[in-house]
CSV table of C-alpha atoms and ligand atoms in Angstrom, one decimal:
chain,number,residue,atom,x,y,z
A,199,MET,CA,27.4,-0.5,44.0
A,200,ASN,CA,27.5,2.5,41.8
A,201,ALA,CA,28.4,0.4,38.7
A,202,THR,CA,25.3,-1.8,39.5
A,203,MET,CA,23.1,1.2,39.8
A,204,ARG,CA,24.4,2.6,36.6
A,205,ARG,CA,23.9,-0.6,34.9
A,206,ASN,CA,20.4,-0.9,36.2
A,207,GLY,CA,19.7,2.8,35.2
A,208,TYR,CA,20.9,2.1,31.7
A,209,ARG,CA,18.7,-1.0,31.6
A,210,ALA,CA,15.6,0.9,32.8
A,211,ASP,CA,16.3,3.4,30.0
A,212,ALA,CA,16.8,0.8,27.4
A,213,LEU,CA,13.5,-0.9,28.5
A,214,ILE,CA,11.5,2.3,28.2
A,215,GLU,CA,13.1,3.2,24.9
A,216,THR,CA,12.4,-0.3,23.5
A,217,LEU,CA,8.9,-0.2,24.6
A,218,HIS,CA,8.4,3.2,23.0
A,219,THR,CA,9.9,1.9,19.6
A,220,ILE,CA,7.5,-1.0,19.7
A,221,GLN,CA,4.5,1.1,20.5
A,222,GLU,CA,5.4,3.6,17.9
A,223,SER,CA,5.4,1.0,15.2
A,224,PHE,CA,2.5,-1.1,16.2
A,225,GLY,CA,0.4,1.3,18.2
A,226,PHE,CA,0.2,-0.9,21.4
A,227,LEU,CA,2.2,-3.4,23.4
A,228,ASP,CA,0.7,-6.9,23.5
A,229,ASP,CA,1.8,-9.9,25.7
A,230,VAL,CA,4.0,-11.4,22.9
A,231,SER,CA,6.0,-8.1,22.5
A,232,LEU,CA,6.3,-7.6,26.3
A,233,ARG,CA,7.7,-11.1,26.7
A,234,PHE,CA,10.0,-10.6,23.7
A,235,VAL,CA,11.4,-7.4,25.4
A,236,ALA,CA,11.9,-9.2,28.6
A,237,ASP,CA,13.9,-11.9,26.9
A,238,ALA,CA,15.9,-9.5,24.7
A,239,LEU,CA,16.9,-7.2,27.6
A,240,ARG,CA,17.2,-10.0,30.2
A,241,VAL,CA,14.8,-8.4,32.7
A,242,ALA,CA,12.0,-10.1,34.6
A,243,PRO,CA,8.7,-10.1,32.6
A,244,SER,CA,6.9,-8.7,35.7
A,245,GLN,CA,9.3,-5.6,35.5
A,246,VAL,CA,8.5,-5.1,31.8
A,247,TYR,CA,4.8,-5.4,32.6
A,248,GLY,CA,5.4,-3.0,35.6
A,249,VAL,CA,6.9,-0.3,33.4
A,250,ALA,CA,4.3,-0.8,30.7
A,251,THR,CA,1.5,-0.3,33.1
A,252,PHE,CA,3.1,2.4,35.2
A,253,TYR,CA,3.6,5.0,32.4
A,254,HIS,CA,0.4,6.4,31.0
A,255,PHE,CA,1.8,6.8,27.6
A,256,PHE,CA,2.0,3.0,27.0
A,257,ASN,CA,-1.1,1.3,25.6
A,258,LEU,CA,-1.4,-2.2,26.4
A,259,LYS,CA,-4.3,-3.0,23.8
A,260,PRO,CA,-4.9,-1.5,20.4
A,261,GLN,CA,-7.7,1.1,20.7
A,262,GLY,CA,-9.0,0.4,17.3
A,263,LYS,CA,-9.6,-2.9,15.6
A,264,HIS,CA,-7.1,-1.9,12.9
A,265,VAL,CA,-4.0,0.2,13.3
A,266,CYS,CA,-2.7,2.3,10.5
A,267,SER,CA,0.7,3.9,11.2
A,268,VAL,CA,2.1,6.3,8.6
A,269,CYS,CA,5.9,6.7,8.6
A,270,THR,CA,6.7,10.5,8.8
A,271,GLY,CA,10.5,10.1,8.9
A,272,THR,CA,12.5,12.2,6.5
A,273,ALA,CA,12.6,9.8,3.5
A,274,CYS,CA,9.0,9.1,3.8
A,275,TYR,CA,8.0,12.7,4.3
A,276,ILE,CA,9.9,13.8,1.2
A,277,LYS,CA,8.1,11.1,-0.8
A,278,GLY,CA,4.6,12.2,0.2
A,279,ALA,CA,3.9,10.8,3.6
A,280,GLY,CA,2.3,14.1,4.6
A,281,LYS,CA,-0.3,13.7,1.8
A,282,ILE,CA,-1.1,10.2,2.9
A,283,LEU,CA,-1.6,11.3,6.5
A,284,ASP,CA,-3.7,14.3,5.6
A,285,ALA,CA,-5.9,12.2,3.3
A,286,ILE,CA,-6.5,9.7,6.2
A,287,LYS,CA,-7.2,12.4,8.7
A,288,GLU,CA,-9.6,14.1,6.4
A,289,GLN,CA,-11.6,11.0,5.3
A,290,HIS,CA,-11.9,9.5,8.7
A,291,GLY,CA,-12.1,12.6,10.8
A,292,ILE,CA,-9.2,11.6,13.2
A,293,GLU,CA,-5.8,12.9,14.2
A,294,PRO,CA,-2.8,10.7,14.9
A,295,GLY,CA,-3.2,9.0,18.2
A,296,GLN,CA,-7.0,8.8,17.8
A,297,THR,CA,-9.6,6.1,17.0
A,298,THR,CA,-12.7,6.3,14.9
A,299,PRO,CA,-15.8,6.4,17.0
A,300,ASP,CA,-16.8,3.1,15.6
A,301,GLY,CA,-13.6,1.6,17.0
A,302,GLU,CA,-12.6,0.3,13.5
A,303,LEU,CA,-9.4,2.5,12.9
A,304,SER,CA,-6.6,3.8,14.9
A,305,LEU,CA,-4.2,6.3,13.3
A,306,LEU,CA,-0.7,6.7,14.3
A,307,THR,CA,2.6,8.2,13.0
A,308,VAL,CA,6.0,6.7,13.4
A,309,ARG,CA,9.4,8.2,12.7
A,310,CYS,CA,11.2,5.5,10.8
A,311,VAL,CA,10.5,1.9,10.4
A,312,GLY,CA,13.7,1.1,8.6
A,313,ALA,CA,12.1,0.9,5.1
A,314,CYS,CA,13.5,4.2,3.8
A,315,GLY,CA,14.4,2.7,0.4
A,316,LEU,CA,10.7,1.9,-0.1
A,317,ALA,CA,9.4,5.3,1.0
A,318,PRO,CA,6.8,6.2,1.6
A,319,ALA,CA,6.0,3.3,4.0
A,320,VAL,CA,2.9,2.7,6.0
A,321,VAL,CA,2.4,0.1,8.7
A,322,PHE,CA,-0.9,-1.7,8.4
A,323,ASP,CA,-1.7,-3.9,11.4
A,324,GLY,CA,2.0,-4.4,12.1
A,325,GLN,CA,2.9,-5.2,8.4
A,326,VAL,CA,5.2,-2.6,6.7
A,327,ILE,CA,4.2,-1.8,3.2
A,328,GLY,CA,6.5,0.4,1.0
A,329,ASN,CA,5.9,2.6,-2.0
A,330,GLN,CA,2.5,3.7,-0.8
A,331,ASP,CA,0.4,6.6,-2.3
A,332,VAL,CA,-2.9,8.1,-1.1
A,333,GLU,CA,-5.0,5.8,-3.3
A,334,GLN,CA,-3.4,2.7,-2.2
A,335,THR,CA,-3.5,3.5,1.5
A,336,GLN,CA,-7.1,4.6,1.3
A,337,ALA,CA,-8.0,1.3,-0.6
A,338,ARG,CA,-6.5,-0.8,2.1
A,339,ILE,CA,-8.3,1.0,4.9
A,340,GLU,CA,-11.6,0.9,3.0
A,341,GLY,CA,-11.0,-2.9,2.6
A,342,TRP,CA,-10.8,-3.2,6.5
A,343,ILE,CA,-13.8,-1.1,7.0
A,344,SER,CA,-16.1,-2.5,4.3
A,345,HIS,CA,-15.1,-6.0,5.4
A,346,ALA,CA,-16.2,-5.2,8.8
A,347,ASN,CA,-19.6,-3.9,7.6
A,348,SER,CA,-20.3,-6.8,5.3
B,84,FES,S1,11.7,7.3,7.0
B,84,FES,FE1,10.1,6.1,6.6
B,84,FES,S2,11.0,4.1,6.7
B,84,FES,FE2,12.7,5.4,7.2
């Protein structure tokens, strides 16, 4: 009994931790990622969905149409992630975790996306791009926004 409870306890921890990692990288949890987590951890999809909806810190949908997540892990920070983040904050008037009033852009930070060799890395709508600088990041975001307005 104890062993079972311990196992289940670990499993619940693993589930929350996994959901956190996905949300940090992509900014939200969608159906595909919830199903993936259920399969990977061998828990019922209903349990994964239950946890994702119970905790207020999980977002089930992207708030903005586009999500830009700047890696602020050590390697990326040393290579200038702070400047990239500051530039986005200043230009769009949002802090990490916020979305522009027009709903076009959500800004997030992530601790490490496993691309330290390509630091600084930025995740654009779920796609990790390395060797970024302020200009490249701004250009990509401008591309999203100008496309939306055209
Ligand atoms: S610290 Fe940014 S990818 Fe590892």
